[in-house]
mmCIF file of C-alpha atoms in Angstrom:
data_model
loop_
_atom_site.group_PDB
_atom_site.id
_atom_site.type_symbol
_atom_site.label_atom_id
_atom_site.label_comp_id
_atom_site.label_asym_id
_atom_site.label_seq_id
_atom_site.Cartn_x
_atom_site.Cartn_y
_atom_site.Cartn_z
ATOM 1 C CA MET A 1 -8.855 84.237 46.840
ATOM 2 C CA ILE A 2 -10.682 82.198 49.576
ATOM 3 C CA ARG A 3 -12.931 80.720 46.940
ATOM 4 C CA THR A 4 -9.846 79.652 44.873
ATOM 5 C CA LEU A 5 -8.209 78.024 47.916
ATOM 6 C CA ILE A 6 -11.389 76.088 48.702
ATOM 7 C CA THR A 7 -11.599 74.827 45.070
ATOM 8 C CA ILE A 8 -7.928 73.699 45.139
ATOM 9 C CA SER A 9 -8.487 71.884 48.494
ATOM 10 C CA VAL A 10 -11.567 70.032 47.151
ATOM 11 C CA VAL A 11 -9.794 69.018 43.941
ATOM 12 C CA GLY A 12 -6.768 67.844 45.922
ATOM 13 C CA PHE A 13 -8.951 65.743 48.281
ATOM 14 C CA LEU A 14 -10.656 64.023 45.326
ATOM 15 C CA LEU A 15 -7.313 63.312 43.633
ATOM 16 C CA SER A 16 -6.003 61.812 46.829
ATOM 17 C CA ILE A 17 -8.927 59.360 47.028
ATOM 18 C CA ALA A 18 -8.444 58.371 43.382
ATOM 19 C CA CYS A 19 -4.707 57.714 43.982
ATOM 20 C CA ILE A 20 -5.412 55.555 47.076
ATOM 21 C CA ALA A 21 -7.986 53.463 45.175
ATOM 22 C CA GLY A 22 -5.475 53.041 42.310
ATOM 23 C CA ALA A 23 -2.748 52.011 44.745
ATOM 24 C CA ILE A 24 -4.979 49.322 46.234
ATOM 25 C CA GLY A 25 -5.822 48.026 42.788
ATOM 26 C CA LEU A 26 -2.122 47.816 41.808
ATOM 27 C CA ALA A 27 -0.985 46.319 45.110
ATOM 28 C CA GLY A 28 -3.635 43.596 45.154
ATOM 29 C CA GLY A 29 -4.689 42.111 48.424
ATOM 30 C CA PRO A 30 -8.123 42.105 50.065
ATOM 31 C CA PHE A 31 -10.458 44.945 49.739
ATOM 32 C CA SER A 32 -14.185 45.650 49.727
ATOM 33 C CA ILE A 33 -16.474 48.183 48.183
ATOM 34 C CA ARG A 34 -19.807 48.694 49.796
ATOM 35 C CA ASP A 35 -22.959 50.812 49.193
ATOM 36 C CA ARG A 36 -25.298 50.467 52.118
ATOM 37 C CA ALA A 37 -28.020 52.625 50.431
ATOM 38 C CA LYS A 38 -28.193 50.265 47.424
ATOM 39 C CA GLY A 39 -27.590 47.131 49.488
ATOM 40 C CA TRP A 40 -24.683 45.548 47.752
ATOM 41 C CA ALA A 41 -21.060 44.840 48.295
ATOM 42 C CA VAL A 42 -18.119 43.386 46.388
ATOM 43 C CA GLU A 43 -15.259 41.725 48.276
ATOM 44 C CA HIS A 44 -11.931 40.420 46.697
ATOM 45 C CA THR A 45 -9.550 38.078 48.303
ATOM 46 C CA GLU A 46 -6.288 37.642 46.419
ATOM 47 C CA TRP A 47 -4.846 34.849 48.549
ATOM 48 C CA GLY A 48 -8.245 33.486 49.767
ATOM 49 C CA ASP A 49 -8.891 30.670 52.157
ATOM 50 C CA HIS A 50 -10.998 27.473 52.166
ATOM 51 C CA LYS A 51 -14.126 29.460 52.826
ATOM 52 C CA ARG A 52 -13.761 32.037 50.079
ATOM 53 C CA GLY A 53 -11.838 29.747 47.672
ATOM 54 C CA ARG A 54 -8.453 30.629 46.288
ATOM 55 C CA HIS A 55 -8.463 33.732 44.107
ATOM 56 C CA GLY A 56 -12.192 33.822 44.634
ATOM 57 C CA ILE A 57 -14.638 36.700 44.221
ATOM 58 C CA THR A 58 -17.757 36.929 46.378
ATOM 59 C CA ILE A 59 -20.674 39.163 45.411
ATOM 60 C CA THR A 60 -23.133 40.185 48.092
ATOM 61 C CA SER A 61 -26.742 41.275 47.489
ATOM 62 C CA ASP A 62 -29.742 41.647 49.720
ATOM 63 C CA ASP A 63 -30.635 38.074 48.703
ATOM 64 C CA GLY A 64 -27.362 36.705 50.128
ATOM 65 C CA GLU A 65 -23.899 35.891 48.826
ATOM 66 C CA THR A 66 -22.963 33.673 45.907
ATOM 67 C CA THR A 67 -19.444 32.354 45.353
ATOM 68 C CA THR A 68 -17.294 29.997 43.339
ATOM 69 C CA ARG A 69 -15.205 27.447 45.177
ATOM 70 C CA ASP A 70 -12.799 24.623 44.251
ATOM 71 C CA PHE A 71 -13.225 21.315 46.136
ATOM 72 C CA THR A 72 -10.859 18.347 46.291
ATOM 73 C CA TRP A 73 -11.946 15.431 44.110
ATOM 74 C CA GLN A 74 -10.716 12.211 45.664
ATOM 75 C CA GLY A 75 -10.542 10.119 42.543
ATOM 76 C CA ALA A 76 -13.766 8.121 42.877
ATOM 77 C CA ASP A 77 -15.191 6.219 39.953
ATOM 78 C CA HIS A 78 -18.673 7.427 40.632
ATOM 79 C CA LEU A 79 -20.496 10.645 41.123
ATOM 80 C CA ASP A 80 -23.462 10.829 43.483
ATOM 81 C CA VAL A 81 -25.305 14.221 43.763
ATOM 82 C CA SER A 82 -28.081 15.014 46.193
ATOM 83 C CA PRO A 83 -28.598 18.830 46.042
ATOM 84 C CA SER A 84 -30.441 20.462 43.199
ATOM 85 C CA ALA A 85 -27.736 21.262 40.547
ATOM 86 C CA ASP A 86 -26.675 21.696 36.996
ATOM 87 C CA ILE A 87 -23.701 19.423 36.473
ATOM 88 C CA VAL A 88 -21.145 19.190 33.727
ATOM 89 C CA TYR A 89 -18.751 16.290 33.720
ATOM 90 C CA THR A 90 -15.844 16.080 31.256
ATOM 91 C CA GLN A 91 -13.519 13.173 31.076
ATOM 92 C CA GLY A 92 -9.925 14.398 31.327
ATOM 93 C CA PRO A 93 -6.566 13.312 32.808
ATOM 94 C CA VAL A 94 -6.414 16.027 35.573
ATOM 95 C CA ALA A 95 -9.148 16.062 38.268
ATOM 96 C CA LYS A 96 -10.780 19.420 39.142
ATOM 97 C CA LEU A 97 -14.020 20.173 40.874
ATOM 98 C CA THR A 98 -15.537 23.654 40.943
ATOM 99 C CA ILE A 99 -18.884 24.498 42.425
ATOM 100 C CA PHE A 100 -20.798 27.778 42.192
ATOM 101 C CA GLY A 101 -23.777 28.653 44.406
ATOM 102 C CA PRO A 102 -24.966 30.502 47.493
ATOM 103 C CA THR A 103 -22.139 30.946 50.065
ATOM 104 C CA GLU A 104 -24.252 29.436 52.887
ATOM 105 C CA ALA A 105 -25.016 26.321 50.824
ATOM 106 C CA LEU A 106 -21.328 25.849 49.871
ATOM 107 C CA ASP A 107 -20.333 26.303 53.509
ATOM 108 C CA ASN A 108 -22.549 23.273 54.332
ATOM 109 C CA LEU A 109 -21.571 21.224 51.304
ATOM 110 C CA ARG A 110 -19.675 18.006 51.747
ATOM 111 C CA VAL A 111 -17.642 16.185 49.068
ATOM 112 C CA ARG A 112 -16.475 12.729 50.080
ATOM 113 C CA ASP A 113 -15.902 9.432 48.315
ATOM 114 C CA GLY A 114 -17.578 10.547 45.110
ATOM 115 C CA ARG A 115 -20.681 11.881 46.909
ATOM 116 C CA ILE A 116 -21.786 15.517 46.991
ATOM 117 C CA ASP A 117 -24.387 16.448 49.547
ATOM 118 C CA TYR A 118 -25.104 18.716 52.467
ATOM 119 C CA ALA A 119 -23.887 18.210 56.015
ATOM 120 C CA GLY A 120 -26.398 16.597 58.335
ATOM 121 C CA GLY A 121 -29.274 18.770 59.309
ATOM 122 C CA TYR A 122 -28.803 21.430 56.518
ATOM 123 C CA ASP A 123 -31.432 21.769 53.791
ATOM 124 C CA ASN A 124 -31.849 24.567 51.187
ATOM 125 C CA ASP A 125 -34.455 23.785 48.582
ATOM 126 C CA ASP A 126 -33.987 27.255 46.987
ATOM 127 C CA ALA A 127 -30.300 26.851 46.360
ATOM 128 C CA ARG A 128 -29.309 25.504 42.916
ATOM 129 C CA LEU A 129 -25.701 24.729 42.484
ATOM 130 C CA LYS A 130 -23.536 24.748 39.300
ATOM 131 C CA ILE A 131 -21.076 21.787 39.478
ATOM 132 C CA ILE A 132 -18.205 21.422 36.962
ATOM 133 C CA LEU A 133 -16.087 18.277 37.321
ATOM 134 C CA THR A 134 -13.211 17.040 35.243
ATOM 135 C CA ALA A 135 -11.915 13.598 36.207
ATOM 136 C CA PRO A 136 -10.331 10.611 34.423
ATOM 137 C CA ASP A 137 -12.459 7.565 35.335
ATOM 138 C CA VAL A 138 -15.944 8.332 36.557
ATOM 139 C CA GLN A 139 -18.173 5.491 35.239
ATOM 140 C CA ALA A 140 -21.323 5.690 37.419
ATOM 141 C CA PHE A 141 -23.710 8.600 38.042
ATOM 142 C CA ASP A 142 -26.410 8.741 40.678
ATOM 143 C CA LEU A 143 -28.862 11.588 40.639
ATOM 144 C CA ALA A 144 -31.718 11.879 43.093
ATOM 145 C CA GLY A 145 -34.049 14.857 42.729
ATOM 146 C CA SER A 146 -33.803 17.921 40.507
ATOM 147 C CA GLN A 147 -30.540 17.772 38.668
ATOM 148 C CA LYS A 148 -29.414 18.200 35.099
ATOM 149 C CA LEU A 149 -26.256 16.357 34.049
ATOM 150 C CA VAL A 150 -24.249 16.894 30.882
ATOM 151 C CA VAL A 151 -21.406 14.416 30.202
ATOM 152 C CA GLU A 152 -18.870 15.293 27.554
ATOM 153 C CA SER A 153 -16.119 13.263 25.888
ATOM 154 C CA TYR A 154 -17.053 10.031 27.628
ATOM 155 C CA LYS A 155 -14.851 7.009 26.801
ATOM 156 C CA GLN A 156 -15.050 4.036 29.128
ATOM 157 C CA GLU A 157 -15.939 0.388 28.939
ATOM 158 C CA LYS A 158 -18.977 0.768 31.189
ATOM 159 C CA LEU A 159 -21.448 3.521 31.969
ATOM 160 C CA SER A 160 -24.027 3.312 34.788
ATOM 161 C CA LEU A 161 -26.808 5.874 35.194
ATOM 162 C CA ASP A 162 -29.228 5.810 38.172
ATOM 163 C CA ILE A 163 -31.867 8.504 37.838
ATOM 164 C CA SER A 164 -34.684 9.243 40.221
ATOM 165 C CA GLY A 165 -37.062 12.144 40.567
ATOM 166 C CA ASP A 166 -37.114 14.475 37.578
ATOM 167 C CA ALA A 167 -33.399 14.493 36.910
ATOM 168 C CA GLN A 168 -32.174 14.844 33.269
ATOM 169 C CA VAL A 169 -29.059 13.381 31.723
ATOM 170 C CA SER A 170 -27.308 13.861 28.454
ATOM 171 C CA VAL A 171 -24.190 11.966 27.455
ATOM 172 C CA LYS A 172 -21.890 12.179 24.456
ATOM 173 C CA GLY A 173 -19.053 9.718 23.867
ATOM 174 C CA VAL A 174 -18.342 6.024 23.671
ATOM 175 C CA ALA A 175 -19.107 3.118 26.030
ATOM 176 C CA THR A 176 -19.190 -0.682 25.461
ATOM 177 C CA SER A 177 -22.005 -1.341 27.806
ATOM 178 C CA LEU A 178 -24.764 0.741 29.484
ATOM 179 C CA ARG A 179 -26.932 0.203 32.616
ATOM 180 C CA LEU A 180 -29.702 2.758 32.868
ATOM 181 C CA ASP A 181 -32.237 2.861 35.695
ATOM 182 C CA ILE A 182 -34.907 5.564 35.762
ATOM 183 C CA THR A 183 -37.490 5.892 38.555
ATOM 184 C CA GLY A 184 -40.019 8.665 38.369
ATOM 185 C CA ASP A 185 -40.088 11.392 35.682
ATOM 186 C CA GLY A 186 -36.376 11.419 34.752
ATOM 187 C CA SER A 187 -34.979 11.422 31.259
ATOM 188 C CA ALA A 188 -31.781 10.337 29.460
ATOM 189 C CA ASP A 189 -30.630 11.576 26.105
ATOM 190 C CA LEU A 190 -27.997 9.058 24.984
ATOM 191 C CA ALA A 191 -28.458 9.357 21.295
ATOM 192 C CA ASP A 192 -24.922 10.681 20.862
ATOM 193 C CA LEU A 193 -23.363 7.889 22.909
ATOM 194 C CA THR A 194 -21.945 5.028 20.854
ATOM 195 C CA LEU A 195 -22.968 1.757 22.492
ATOM 196 C CA ASP A 196 -22.643 -1.988 21.996
ATOM 197 C CA SER A 197 -25.145 -3.204 24.613
ATOM 198 C CA ALA A 198 -27.622 -1.759 27.101
ATOM 199 C CA VAL A 199 -29.776 -2.862 29.976
ATOM 200 C CA VAL A 200 -32.583 -0.398 30.645
ATOM 201 C CA ASP A 201 -35.148 -0.373 33.445
ATOM 202 C CA ILE A 202 -37.785 2.336 33.672
ATOM 203 C CA SER A 203 -40.435 2.729 36.380
ATOM 204 C CA GLY A 204 -42.875 5.572 36.095
ATOM 205 C CA ASN A 205 -42.874 8.256 33.410
ATOM 206 C CA GLY A 206 -39.258 8.211 32.518
ATOM 207 C CA GLN A 207 -37.962 8.666 28.926
ATOM 208 C CA ALA A 208 -34.785 7.511 27.223
ATOM 209 C CA SER A 209 -33.246 7.598 23.789
ATOM 210 C CA LEU A 210 -30.235 5.385 22.983
ATOM 211 C CA GLY A 211 -28.749 3.319 20.182
ATOM 212 C CA PRO A 212 -27.051 0.048 21.213
ATOM 213 C CA ARG A 213 -25.840 -1.878 18.153
ATOM 214 C CA GLU A 214 -25.469 -5.357 19.513
ATOM 215 C CA SER A 215 -28.042 -6.043 22.223
ATOM 216 C CA ALA A 216 -30.705 -4.282 24.398
ATOM 217 C CA LYS A 217 -32.730 -5.593 27.295
ATOM 218 C CA ILE A 218 -35.556 -3.186 28.185
ATOM 219 C CA ASP A 219 -38.008 -3.287 31.013
ATOM 220 C CA VAL A 220 -40.651 -0.603 31.205
ATOM 221 C CA SER A 221 -43.229 -0.370 33.945
ATOM 222 C CA GLY A 222 -45.790 2.496 33.878
ATOM 223 C CA ASP A 223 -45.850 5.099 31.225
ATOM 224 C CA GLY A 224 -42.156 5.051 30.319
ATOM 225 C CA VAL A 225 -40.913 5.616 26.788
ATOM 226 C CA VAL A 226 -37.735 4.223 25.177
ATOM 227 C CA LYS A 227 -36.657 5.433 21.756
ATOM 228 C CA LEU A 228 -34.052 3.260 20.080
ATOM 229 C CA THR A 229 -31.979 5.228 17.581
ATOM 230 C CA ALA A 230 -30.388 2.052 16.181
ATOM 231 C CA LYS A 231 -31.595 -1.494 15.640
ATOM 232 C CA PRO A 232 -29.785 -3.874 17.997
ATOM 233 C CA ARG A 233 -29.210 -7.394 16.732
ATOM 234 C CA ILE A 234 -30.819 -8.737 19.825
ATOM 235 C CA LEU A 235 -33.715 -7.053 21.490
ATOM 236 C CA THR A 236 -35.448 -8.260 24.688
ATOM 237 C CA GLN A 237 -38.266 -6.159 26.081
ATOM 238 C CA ASP A 238 -40.835 -6.408 28.880
ATOM 239 C CA ILE A 239 -43.519 -3.784 29.043
ATOM 240 C CA SER A 240 -46.199 -3.457 31.597
ATOM 241 C CA GLY A 241 -48.707 -0.501 31.619
ATOM 242 C CA SER A 242 -48.803 1.949 28.702
ATOM 243 C CA GLY A 243 -45.031 2.110 28.184
ATOM 244 C CA GLN A 244 -43.476 2.060 24.716
ATOM 245 C CA VAL A 245 -40.371 1.028 22.940
ATOM 246 C CA SER A 246 -39.725 2.267 19.398
ATOM 247 C CA GLN A 247 -37.125 1.446 16.762
ATOM 248 C CA PRO A 248 -35.964 3.079 13.589
ATOM 249 C CA GLY A 249 -38.240 2.213 10.618
ATOM 250 C CA LEU A 250 -40.985 0.762 12.876
ATOM 251 C CA PRO A 251 -44.151 2.502 14.008
ATOM 252 C CA ASP A 252 -44.051 3.972 17.596
#
């Protein structure tokens, strides 16, 4: 009899815990699940705040927290990124900026006047961010360091790319004119960008592929390489060092 009562009590206790957990899940609101022995925790904030991000989920491990957060994009016509990051820009009518990365890095991140960088004094070389931006009229991109930028559905009169360090850029879309400046080991894949004219300046070991149809002015200093995927009607080039400019149908 006593053994039966103990069994019933244990089963009832376990059912109570399950019911409470289910009620929390149905009711929503903030909750957390932690396992100190395994060193992880999951926290959910239904209403959120600026720090967590609205409807955000933060996952904590022994290596620190990572989170996703929405930032306000102020409608600038340029994007200037300093931290190490993988960036996706899509031209669209409604502006939205979402950034994923370590919580501490996002806490120190500053977005202002088209520039994304860390607040003064903060530096984190190990943090690599994921930046997803949709905006209607960004026409200039400035990357300094270790970034990868993918631009989708671009359609503007002008496009300006300023690349330094070992940043990499890929652009698909349409532009009337291009200004491309690469300093260092950066690269630009613009073979899928329809262009009329281009001005290209490469210093160092940079590489670029592009296909302007009307005119191209190319300056290469160092070991840079420019691959033209179309033959422009007017081509002006100035090469110093061991740089190269190649055209379709001509030897490299």
